[in-house]
PDB file of C-alpha atoms in Angstrom:
ATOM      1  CA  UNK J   1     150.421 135.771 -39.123  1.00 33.00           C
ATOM      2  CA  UNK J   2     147.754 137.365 -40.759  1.00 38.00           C
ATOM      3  CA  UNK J   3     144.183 136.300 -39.920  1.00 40.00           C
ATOM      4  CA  UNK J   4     142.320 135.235 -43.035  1.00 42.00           C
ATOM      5  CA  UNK J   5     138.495 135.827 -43.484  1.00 46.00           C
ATOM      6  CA  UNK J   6     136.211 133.243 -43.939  1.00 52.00           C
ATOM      7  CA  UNK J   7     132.222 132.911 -44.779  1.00 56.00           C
ATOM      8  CA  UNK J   8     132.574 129.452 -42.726  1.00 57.00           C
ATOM      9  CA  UNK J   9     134.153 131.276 -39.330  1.00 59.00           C
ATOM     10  CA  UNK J  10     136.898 131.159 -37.746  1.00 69.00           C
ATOM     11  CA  UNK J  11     138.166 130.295 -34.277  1.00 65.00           C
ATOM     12  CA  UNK J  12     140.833 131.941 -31.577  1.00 66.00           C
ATOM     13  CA  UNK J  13     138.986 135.604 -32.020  1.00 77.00           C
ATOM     14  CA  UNK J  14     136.994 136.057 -28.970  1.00 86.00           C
ATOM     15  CA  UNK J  15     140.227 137.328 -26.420  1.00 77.00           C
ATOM     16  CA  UNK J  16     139.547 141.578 -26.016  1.00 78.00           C
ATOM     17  CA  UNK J  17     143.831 141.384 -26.064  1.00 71.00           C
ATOM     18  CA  UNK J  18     143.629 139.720 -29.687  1.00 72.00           C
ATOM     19  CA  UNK J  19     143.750 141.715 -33.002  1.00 60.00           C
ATOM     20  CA  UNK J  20     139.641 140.528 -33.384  1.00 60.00           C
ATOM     21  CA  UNK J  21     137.882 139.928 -37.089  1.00 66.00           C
ATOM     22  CA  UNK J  22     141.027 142.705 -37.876  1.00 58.00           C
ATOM     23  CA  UNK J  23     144.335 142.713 -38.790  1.00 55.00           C
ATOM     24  CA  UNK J  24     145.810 140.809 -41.849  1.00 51.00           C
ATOM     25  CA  UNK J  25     143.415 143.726 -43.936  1.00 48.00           C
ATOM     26  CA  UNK J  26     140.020 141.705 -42.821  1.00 55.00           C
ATOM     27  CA  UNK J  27     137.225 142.842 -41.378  1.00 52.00           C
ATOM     28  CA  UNK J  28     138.556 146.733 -40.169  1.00 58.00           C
ATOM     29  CA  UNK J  29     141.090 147.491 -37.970  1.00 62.00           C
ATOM     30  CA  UNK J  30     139.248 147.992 -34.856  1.00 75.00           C
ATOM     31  CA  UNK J  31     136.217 146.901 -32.736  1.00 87.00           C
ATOM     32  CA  UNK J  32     132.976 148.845 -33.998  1.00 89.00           C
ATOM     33  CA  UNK J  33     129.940 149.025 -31.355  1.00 90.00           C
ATOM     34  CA  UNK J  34     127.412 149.007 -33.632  1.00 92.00           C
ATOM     35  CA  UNK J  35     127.462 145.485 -33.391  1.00 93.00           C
ATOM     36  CA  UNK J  36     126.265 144.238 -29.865  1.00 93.00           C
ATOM     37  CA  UNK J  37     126.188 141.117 -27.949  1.00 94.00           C
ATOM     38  CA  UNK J  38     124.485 140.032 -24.765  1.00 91.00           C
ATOM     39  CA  UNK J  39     123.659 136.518 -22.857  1.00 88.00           C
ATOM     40  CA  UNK J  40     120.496 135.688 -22.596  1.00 81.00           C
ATOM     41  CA  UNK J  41     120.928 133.586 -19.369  1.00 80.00           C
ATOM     42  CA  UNK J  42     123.548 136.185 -17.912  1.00 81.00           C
ATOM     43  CA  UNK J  43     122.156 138.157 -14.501  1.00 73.00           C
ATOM     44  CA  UNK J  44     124.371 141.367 -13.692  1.00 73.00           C
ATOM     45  CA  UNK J  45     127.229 139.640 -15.947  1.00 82.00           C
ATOM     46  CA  UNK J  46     127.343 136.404 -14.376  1.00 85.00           C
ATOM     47  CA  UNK J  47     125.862 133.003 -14.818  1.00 87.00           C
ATOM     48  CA  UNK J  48     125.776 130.170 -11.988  1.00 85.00           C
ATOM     49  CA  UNK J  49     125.879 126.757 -12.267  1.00 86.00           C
ATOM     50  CA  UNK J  50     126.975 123.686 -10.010  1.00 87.00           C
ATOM     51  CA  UNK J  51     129.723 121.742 -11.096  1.00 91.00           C
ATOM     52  CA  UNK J  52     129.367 118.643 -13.907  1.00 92.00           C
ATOM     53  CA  UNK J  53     126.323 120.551 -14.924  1.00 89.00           C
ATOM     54  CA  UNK J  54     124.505 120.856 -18.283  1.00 88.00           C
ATOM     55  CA  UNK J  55     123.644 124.928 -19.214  1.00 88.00           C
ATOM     56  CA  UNK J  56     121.962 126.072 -22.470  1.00 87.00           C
ATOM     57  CA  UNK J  57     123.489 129.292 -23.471  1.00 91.00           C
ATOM     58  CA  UNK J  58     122.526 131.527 -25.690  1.00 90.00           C
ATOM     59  CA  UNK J  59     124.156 134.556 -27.470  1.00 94.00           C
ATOM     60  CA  UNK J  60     122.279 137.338 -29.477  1.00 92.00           C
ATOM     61  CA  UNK J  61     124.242 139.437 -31.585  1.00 93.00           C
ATOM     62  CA  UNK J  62     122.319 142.797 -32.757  1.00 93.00           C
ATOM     63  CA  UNK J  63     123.070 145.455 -36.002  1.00 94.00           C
ATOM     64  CA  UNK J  64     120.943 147.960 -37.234  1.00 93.00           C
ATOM     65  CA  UNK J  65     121.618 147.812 -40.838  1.00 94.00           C
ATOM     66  CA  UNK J  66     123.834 144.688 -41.632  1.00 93.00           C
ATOM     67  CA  UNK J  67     121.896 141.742 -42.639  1.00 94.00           C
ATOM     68  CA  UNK J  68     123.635 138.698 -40.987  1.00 94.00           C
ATOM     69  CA  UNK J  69     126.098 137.568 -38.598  1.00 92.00           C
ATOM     70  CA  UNK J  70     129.141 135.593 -37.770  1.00 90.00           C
ATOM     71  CA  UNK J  71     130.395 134.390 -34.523  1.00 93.00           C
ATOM     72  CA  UNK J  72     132.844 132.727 -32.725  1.00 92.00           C
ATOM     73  CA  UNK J  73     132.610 131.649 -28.991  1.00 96.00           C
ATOM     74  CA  UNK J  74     134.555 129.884 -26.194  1.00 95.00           C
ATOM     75  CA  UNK J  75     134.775 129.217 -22.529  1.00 97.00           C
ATOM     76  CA  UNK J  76     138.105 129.550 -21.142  1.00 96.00           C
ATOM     77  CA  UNK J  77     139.794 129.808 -17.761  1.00 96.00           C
ATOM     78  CA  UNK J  78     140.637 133.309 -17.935  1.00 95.00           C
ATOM     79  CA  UNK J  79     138.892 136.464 -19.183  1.00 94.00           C
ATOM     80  CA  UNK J  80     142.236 136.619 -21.926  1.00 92.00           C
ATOM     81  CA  UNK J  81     143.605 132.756 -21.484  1.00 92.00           C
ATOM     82  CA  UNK J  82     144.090 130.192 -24.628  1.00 92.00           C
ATOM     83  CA  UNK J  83     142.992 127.345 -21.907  1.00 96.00           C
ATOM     84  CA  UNK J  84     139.453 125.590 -22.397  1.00 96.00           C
ATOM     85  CA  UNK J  85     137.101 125.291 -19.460  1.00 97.00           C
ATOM     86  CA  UNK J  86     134.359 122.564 -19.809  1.00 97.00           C
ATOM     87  CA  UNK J  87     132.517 121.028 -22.536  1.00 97.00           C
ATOM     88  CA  UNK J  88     130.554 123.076 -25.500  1.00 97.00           C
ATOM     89  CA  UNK J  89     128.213 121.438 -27.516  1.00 96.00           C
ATOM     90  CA  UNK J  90     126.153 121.817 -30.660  1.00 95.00           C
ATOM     91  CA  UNK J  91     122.184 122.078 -30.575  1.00 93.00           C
ATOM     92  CA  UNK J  92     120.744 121.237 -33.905  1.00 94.00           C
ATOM     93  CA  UNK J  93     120.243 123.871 -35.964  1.00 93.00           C
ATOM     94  CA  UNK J  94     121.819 126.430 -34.985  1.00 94.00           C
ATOM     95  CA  UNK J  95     124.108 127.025 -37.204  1.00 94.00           C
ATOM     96  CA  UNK J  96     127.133 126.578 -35.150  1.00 95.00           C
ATOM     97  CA  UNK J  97     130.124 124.075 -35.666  1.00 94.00           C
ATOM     98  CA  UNK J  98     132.959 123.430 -33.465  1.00 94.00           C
ATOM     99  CA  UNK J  99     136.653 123.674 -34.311  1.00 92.00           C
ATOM    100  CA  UNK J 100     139.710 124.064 -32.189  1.00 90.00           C
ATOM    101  CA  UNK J 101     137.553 123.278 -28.999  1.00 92.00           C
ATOM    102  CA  UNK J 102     135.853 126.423 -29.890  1.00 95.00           C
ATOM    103  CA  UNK J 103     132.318 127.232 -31.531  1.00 95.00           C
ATOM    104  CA  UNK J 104     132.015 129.219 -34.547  1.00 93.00           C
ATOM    105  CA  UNK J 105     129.321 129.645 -37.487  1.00 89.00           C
ATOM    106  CA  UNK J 106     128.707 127.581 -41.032  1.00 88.00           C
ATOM    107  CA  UNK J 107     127.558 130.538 -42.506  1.00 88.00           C
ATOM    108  CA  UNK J 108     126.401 133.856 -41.486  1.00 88.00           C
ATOM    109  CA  UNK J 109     123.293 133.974 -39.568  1.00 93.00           C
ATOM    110  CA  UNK J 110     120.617 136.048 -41.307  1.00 95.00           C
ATOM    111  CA  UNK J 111     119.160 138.786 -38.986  1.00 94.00           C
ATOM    112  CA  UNK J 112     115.153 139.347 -37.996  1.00 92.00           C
ATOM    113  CA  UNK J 113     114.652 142.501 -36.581  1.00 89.00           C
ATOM    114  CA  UNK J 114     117.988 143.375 -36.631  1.00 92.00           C
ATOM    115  CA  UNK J 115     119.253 140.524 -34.146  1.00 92.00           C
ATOM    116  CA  UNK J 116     119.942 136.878 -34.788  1.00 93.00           C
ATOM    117  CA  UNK J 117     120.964 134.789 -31.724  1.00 92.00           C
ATOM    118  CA  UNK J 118     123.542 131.425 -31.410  1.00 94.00           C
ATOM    119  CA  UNK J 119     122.568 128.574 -28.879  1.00 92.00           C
ATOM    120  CA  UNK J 120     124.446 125.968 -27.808  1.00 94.00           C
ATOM    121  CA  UNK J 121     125.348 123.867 -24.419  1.00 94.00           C
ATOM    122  CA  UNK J 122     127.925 124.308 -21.681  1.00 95.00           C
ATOM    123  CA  UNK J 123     128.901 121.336 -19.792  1.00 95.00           C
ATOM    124  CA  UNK J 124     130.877 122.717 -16.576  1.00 95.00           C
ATOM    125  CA  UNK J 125     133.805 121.262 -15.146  1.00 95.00           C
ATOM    126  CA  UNK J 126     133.066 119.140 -11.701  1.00 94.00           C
ATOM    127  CA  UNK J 127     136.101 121.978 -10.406  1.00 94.00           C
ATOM    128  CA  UNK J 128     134.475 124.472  -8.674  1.00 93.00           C
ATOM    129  CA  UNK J 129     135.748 128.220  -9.976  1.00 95.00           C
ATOM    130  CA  UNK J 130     134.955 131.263 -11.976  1.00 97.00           C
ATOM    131  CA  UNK J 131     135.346 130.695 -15.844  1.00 98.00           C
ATOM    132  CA  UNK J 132     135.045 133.211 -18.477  1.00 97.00           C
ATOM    133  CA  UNK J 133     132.363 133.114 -21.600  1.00 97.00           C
ATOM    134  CA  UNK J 134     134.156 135.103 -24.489  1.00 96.00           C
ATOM    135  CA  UNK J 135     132.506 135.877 -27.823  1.00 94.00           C
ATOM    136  CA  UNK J 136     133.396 137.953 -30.843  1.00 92.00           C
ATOM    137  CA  UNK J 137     130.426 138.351 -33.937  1.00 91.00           C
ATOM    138  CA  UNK J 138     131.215 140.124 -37.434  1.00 90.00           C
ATOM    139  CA  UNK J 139     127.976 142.086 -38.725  1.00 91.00           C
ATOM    140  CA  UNK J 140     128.575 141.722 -42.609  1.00 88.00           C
ATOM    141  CA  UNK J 141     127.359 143.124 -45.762  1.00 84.00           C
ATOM    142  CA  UNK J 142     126.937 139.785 -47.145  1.00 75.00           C
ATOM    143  CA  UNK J 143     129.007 140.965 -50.437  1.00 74.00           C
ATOM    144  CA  UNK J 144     131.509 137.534 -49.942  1.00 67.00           C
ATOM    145  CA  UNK J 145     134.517 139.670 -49.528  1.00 67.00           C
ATOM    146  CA  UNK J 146     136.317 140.903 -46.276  1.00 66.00           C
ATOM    147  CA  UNK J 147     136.280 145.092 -45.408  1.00 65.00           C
ATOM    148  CA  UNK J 148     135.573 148.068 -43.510  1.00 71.00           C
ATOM    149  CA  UNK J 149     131.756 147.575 -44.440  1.00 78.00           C
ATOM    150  CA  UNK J 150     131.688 144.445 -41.889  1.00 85.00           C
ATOM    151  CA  UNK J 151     131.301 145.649 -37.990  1.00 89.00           C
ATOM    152  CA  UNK J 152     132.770 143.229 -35.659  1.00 90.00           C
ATOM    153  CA  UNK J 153     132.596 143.866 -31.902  1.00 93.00           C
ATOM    154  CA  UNK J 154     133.303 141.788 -28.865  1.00 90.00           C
ATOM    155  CA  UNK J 155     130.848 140.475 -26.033  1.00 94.00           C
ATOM    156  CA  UNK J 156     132.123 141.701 -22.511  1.00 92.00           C
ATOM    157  CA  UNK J 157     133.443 138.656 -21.234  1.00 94.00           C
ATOM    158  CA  UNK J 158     130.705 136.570 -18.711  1.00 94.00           C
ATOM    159  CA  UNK J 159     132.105 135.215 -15.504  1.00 94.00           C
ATOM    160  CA  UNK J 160     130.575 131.274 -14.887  1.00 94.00           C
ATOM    161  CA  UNK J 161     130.573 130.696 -11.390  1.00 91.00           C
ATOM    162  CA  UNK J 162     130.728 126.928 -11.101  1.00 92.00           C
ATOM    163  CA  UNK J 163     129.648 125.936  -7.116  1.00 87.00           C
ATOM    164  CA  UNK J 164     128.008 123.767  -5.481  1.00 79.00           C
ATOM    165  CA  UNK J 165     124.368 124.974  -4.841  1.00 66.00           C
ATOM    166  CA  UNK J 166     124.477 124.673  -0.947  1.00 54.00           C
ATOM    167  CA  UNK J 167     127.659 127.174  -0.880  1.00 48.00           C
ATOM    168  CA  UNK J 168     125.495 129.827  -2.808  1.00 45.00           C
ATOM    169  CA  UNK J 169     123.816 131.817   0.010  1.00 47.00           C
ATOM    170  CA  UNK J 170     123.030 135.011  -2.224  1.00 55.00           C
ATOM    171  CA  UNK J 171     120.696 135.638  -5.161  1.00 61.00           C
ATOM    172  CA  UNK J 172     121.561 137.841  -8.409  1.00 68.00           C
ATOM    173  CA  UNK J 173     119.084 140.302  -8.243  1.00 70.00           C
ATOM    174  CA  UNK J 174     117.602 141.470 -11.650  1.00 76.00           C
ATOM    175  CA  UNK J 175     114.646 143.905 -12.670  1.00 77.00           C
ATOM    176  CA  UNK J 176     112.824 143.015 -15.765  1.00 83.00           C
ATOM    177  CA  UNK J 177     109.684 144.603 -17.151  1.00 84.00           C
ATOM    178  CA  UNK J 178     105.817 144.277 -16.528  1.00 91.00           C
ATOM    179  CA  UNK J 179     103.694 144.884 -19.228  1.00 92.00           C
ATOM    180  CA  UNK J 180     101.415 146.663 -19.698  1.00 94.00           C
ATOM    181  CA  UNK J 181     102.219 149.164 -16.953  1.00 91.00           C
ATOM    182  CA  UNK J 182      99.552 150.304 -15.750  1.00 93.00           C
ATOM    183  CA  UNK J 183      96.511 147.083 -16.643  1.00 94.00           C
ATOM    184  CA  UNK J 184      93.148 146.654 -16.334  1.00 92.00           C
ATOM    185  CA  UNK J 185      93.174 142.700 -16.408  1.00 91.00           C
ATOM    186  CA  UNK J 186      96.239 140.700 -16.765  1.00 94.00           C
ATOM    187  CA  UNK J 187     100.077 141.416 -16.935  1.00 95.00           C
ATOM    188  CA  UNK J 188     102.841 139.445 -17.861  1.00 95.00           C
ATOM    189  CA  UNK J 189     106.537 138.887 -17.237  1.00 94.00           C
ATOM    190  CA  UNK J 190     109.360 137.105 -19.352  1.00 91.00           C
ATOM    191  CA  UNK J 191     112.650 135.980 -18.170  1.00 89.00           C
ATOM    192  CA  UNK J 192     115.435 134.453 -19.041  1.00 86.00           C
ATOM    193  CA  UNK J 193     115.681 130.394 -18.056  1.00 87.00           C
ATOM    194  CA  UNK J 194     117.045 126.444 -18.912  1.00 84.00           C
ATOM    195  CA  UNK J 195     114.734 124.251 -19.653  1.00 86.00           C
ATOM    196  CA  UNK J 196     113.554 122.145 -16.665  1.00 89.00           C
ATOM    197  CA  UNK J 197     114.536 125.037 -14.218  1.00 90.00           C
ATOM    198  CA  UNK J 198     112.139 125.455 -11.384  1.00 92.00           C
ATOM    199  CA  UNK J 199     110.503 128.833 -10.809  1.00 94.00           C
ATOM    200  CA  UNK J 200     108.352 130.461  -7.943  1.00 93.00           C
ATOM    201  CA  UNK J 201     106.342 133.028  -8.762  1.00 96.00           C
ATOM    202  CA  UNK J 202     104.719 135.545  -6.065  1.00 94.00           C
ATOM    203  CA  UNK J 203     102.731 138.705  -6.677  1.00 94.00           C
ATOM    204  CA  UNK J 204     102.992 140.653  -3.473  1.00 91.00           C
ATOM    205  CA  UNK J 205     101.486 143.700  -2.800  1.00 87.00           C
ATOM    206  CA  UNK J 206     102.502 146.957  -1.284  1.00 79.00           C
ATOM    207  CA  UNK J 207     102.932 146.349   1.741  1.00 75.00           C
ATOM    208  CA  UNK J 208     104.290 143.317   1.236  1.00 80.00           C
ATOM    209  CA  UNK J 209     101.382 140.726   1.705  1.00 85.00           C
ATOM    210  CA  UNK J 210     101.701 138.024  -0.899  1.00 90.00           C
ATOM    211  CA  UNK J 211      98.999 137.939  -3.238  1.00 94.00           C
ATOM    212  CA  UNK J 212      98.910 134.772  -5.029  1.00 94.00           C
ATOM    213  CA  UNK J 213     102.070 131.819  -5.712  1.00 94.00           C
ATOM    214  CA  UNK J 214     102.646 129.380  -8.248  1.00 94.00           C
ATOM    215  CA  UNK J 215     105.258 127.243  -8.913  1.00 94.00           C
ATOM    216  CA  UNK J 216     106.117 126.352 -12.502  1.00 95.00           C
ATOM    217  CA  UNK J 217     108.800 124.771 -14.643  1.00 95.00           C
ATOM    218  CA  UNK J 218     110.655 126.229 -17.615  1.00 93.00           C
ATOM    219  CA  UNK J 219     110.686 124.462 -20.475  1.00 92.00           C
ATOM    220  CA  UNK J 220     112.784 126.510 -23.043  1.00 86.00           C
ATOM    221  CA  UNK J 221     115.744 129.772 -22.808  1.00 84.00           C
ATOM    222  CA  UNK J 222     112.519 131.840 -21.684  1.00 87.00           C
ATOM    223  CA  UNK J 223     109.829 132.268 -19.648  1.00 92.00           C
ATOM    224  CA  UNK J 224     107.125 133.889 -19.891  1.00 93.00           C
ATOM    225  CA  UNK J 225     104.288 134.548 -16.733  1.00 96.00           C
ATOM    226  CA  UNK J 226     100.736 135.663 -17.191  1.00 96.00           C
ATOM    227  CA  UNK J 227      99.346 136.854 -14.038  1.00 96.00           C
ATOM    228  CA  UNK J 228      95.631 137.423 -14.420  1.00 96.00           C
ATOM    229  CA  UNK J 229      94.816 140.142 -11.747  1.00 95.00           C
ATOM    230  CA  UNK J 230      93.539 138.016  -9.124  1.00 95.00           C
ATOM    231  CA  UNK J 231      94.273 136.260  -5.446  1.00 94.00           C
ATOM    232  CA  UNK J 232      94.897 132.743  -5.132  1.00 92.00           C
ATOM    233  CA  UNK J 233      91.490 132.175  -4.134  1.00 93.00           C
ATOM    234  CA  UNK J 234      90.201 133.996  -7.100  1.00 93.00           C
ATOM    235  CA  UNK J 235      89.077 136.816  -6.462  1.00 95.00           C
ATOM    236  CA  UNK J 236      89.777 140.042  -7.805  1.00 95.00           C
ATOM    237  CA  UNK J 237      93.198 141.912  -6.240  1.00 94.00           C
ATOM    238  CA  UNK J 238      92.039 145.161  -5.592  1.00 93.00           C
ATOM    239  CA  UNK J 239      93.942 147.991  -7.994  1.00 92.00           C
ATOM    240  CA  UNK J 240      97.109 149.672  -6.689  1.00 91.00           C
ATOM    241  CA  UNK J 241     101.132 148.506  -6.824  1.00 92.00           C
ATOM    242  CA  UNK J 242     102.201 145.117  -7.080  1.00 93.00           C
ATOM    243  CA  UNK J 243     105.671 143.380  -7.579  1.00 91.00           C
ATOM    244  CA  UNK J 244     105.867 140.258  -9.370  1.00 94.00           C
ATOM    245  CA  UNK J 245     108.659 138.195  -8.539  1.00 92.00           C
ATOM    246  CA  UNK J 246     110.375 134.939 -10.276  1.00 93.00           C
ATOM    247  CA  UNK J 247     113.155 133.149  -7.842  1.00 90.00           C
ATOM    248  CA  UNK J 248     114.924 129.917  -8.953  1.00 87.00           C
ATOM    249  CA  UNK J 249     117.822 128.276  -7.660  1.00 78.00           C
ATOM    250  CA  UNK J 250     120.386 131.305  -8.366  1.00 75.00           C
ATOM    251  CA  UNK J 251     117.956 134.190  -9.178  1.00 81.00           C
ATOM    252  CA  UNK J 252     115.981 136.655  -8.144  1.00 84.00           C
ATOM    253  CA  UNK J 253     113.983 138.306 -11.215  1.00 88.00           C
ATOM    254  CA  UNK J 254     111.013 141.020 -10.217  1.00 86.00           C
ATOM    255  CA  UNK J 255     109.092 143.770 -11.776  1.00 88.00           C
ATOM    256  CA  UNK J 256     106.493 146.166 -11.057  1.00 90.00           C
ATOM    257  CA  UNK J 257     103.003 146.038 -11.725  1.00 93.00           C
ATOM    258  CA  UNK J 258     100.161 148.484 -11.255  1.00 93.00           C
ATOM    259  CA  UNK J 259      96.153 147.317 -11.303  1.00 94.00           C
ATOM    260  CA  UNK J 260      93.804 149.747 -11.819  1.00 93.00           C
ATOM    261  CA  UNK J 261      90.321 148.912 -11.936  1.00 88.00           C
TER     262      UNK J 261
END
């Protein structure tokens, strides 16, 4: 059956095995990687969450030149599966609807900067398992008619590793960026989070004293950490290497810093 195109998405798109935004004479034949899409909340291509849990997800589609963006999204038990894992869920203004058990746009989400991101929630099953996030996103011309001139792609699908939190005896390990690299004064880190998730940070320095803690509490898809230069009790950390580190419940986020005074 041919696929028909539609300004208000469409659902059933986001299996790699599928014939895509294509086919039927749509949106191009063929995947095109000038369109991109990453999870915000994804470490190393993985996200983990207990089971019965509520996750904010977020996916950010990116295109040089095209000025707005379709999407469709789903959870399912398999990376290439038609069967639904958990619950997805709208968040209020984001342009999303659901249909088919599936999430999809209302209309083409304009582009800032050449990306344009979807949120929504994820409730996971109380099964314990590995489920697979799939997306596909069409990068259009905005000219109300399918074609070659729209660049569809999909996202590489994201394993969800639903366990319970006391069977989890590893971190994911990610590197993120310090800026600026080197500083006079302050730095600062941002990571990815979900709201209410608790964070430790520690500057430690190079050889491997910690500098300073503090323990804070996301309260939005990011998080951002100022660190201004100085020891817990105030006082100036002398210039040289440092790594700042972020560790929740499931990961380990650091980066490097360098003081010079």
């Amino acid at each position: 059956m041919p696929l028909i195109a539609s300004s208000g998405g469409q659902t059933g798109r986001t299996s790699t095995v599928s014939s895509g935004c294509g086919g039927g004479g749509c949106h191009g034949s063929s995947a095109n990687t000038a369109t991109t899409l990453r999870v915000q909340q994804a470490v190393d291509g993985k996200i983990s969450v207990t089971p019965g849990s509520q996750t904010t997800i977020t996916v950010i589609v990116a295109h040089a030149t095209r000025p707005a963006a379709g999407v469709n999204i789903a959870v399912k038990t398999t990376a290439t599966s038609s069967t639904a894992a958990g619950t997805l869920a709208l968040i209020a203004g984001e342009g999303l609807r659901i249909s088919a058990g599936e999430l999809t746009h209302s209309t083409p989400k304009s582009f800032t900067a050449g990306e344009t991101s979807f949120s929504f929630t994820w409730t996971a099953p109380t099964t314990p398992g590995t489920y697979f996030l799939r997306a596909i996103s069409n990068a259009v011309n905005r000219d109300g008619s399918p074609g070659t001139a729209d660049h569809w792609n999909w996202l590489a699908p994201i394993q969800i590793v639903v366990s319970e939190a006391s069977s989890v005896n590893e971190y994911s390990i990610v590197d993120v960026s310090v800026a600026p690299v080197p500083s006079h004064e302050s730095v600062s880190i941002t990571v990815p989070s979900t709201s209410g998730e608790k964070l430790r940070i520690s500057i430690v320095d190079q050889v491997g004293a910690i500098v300073s803690t503090n323990e804070e509490t996301a309260s939005g898809d990011s998080f951002r950490y100022v660190w201004d230069g100085r020891r817990s009790d105030g006082s100036l950390a002398p210039q040289g290497h440092y790594i700042v580190s972020i560790l929740s419940e499931r990961r380990l986020m650091k980066g490097r810093a360098i003081i010079i005074r």
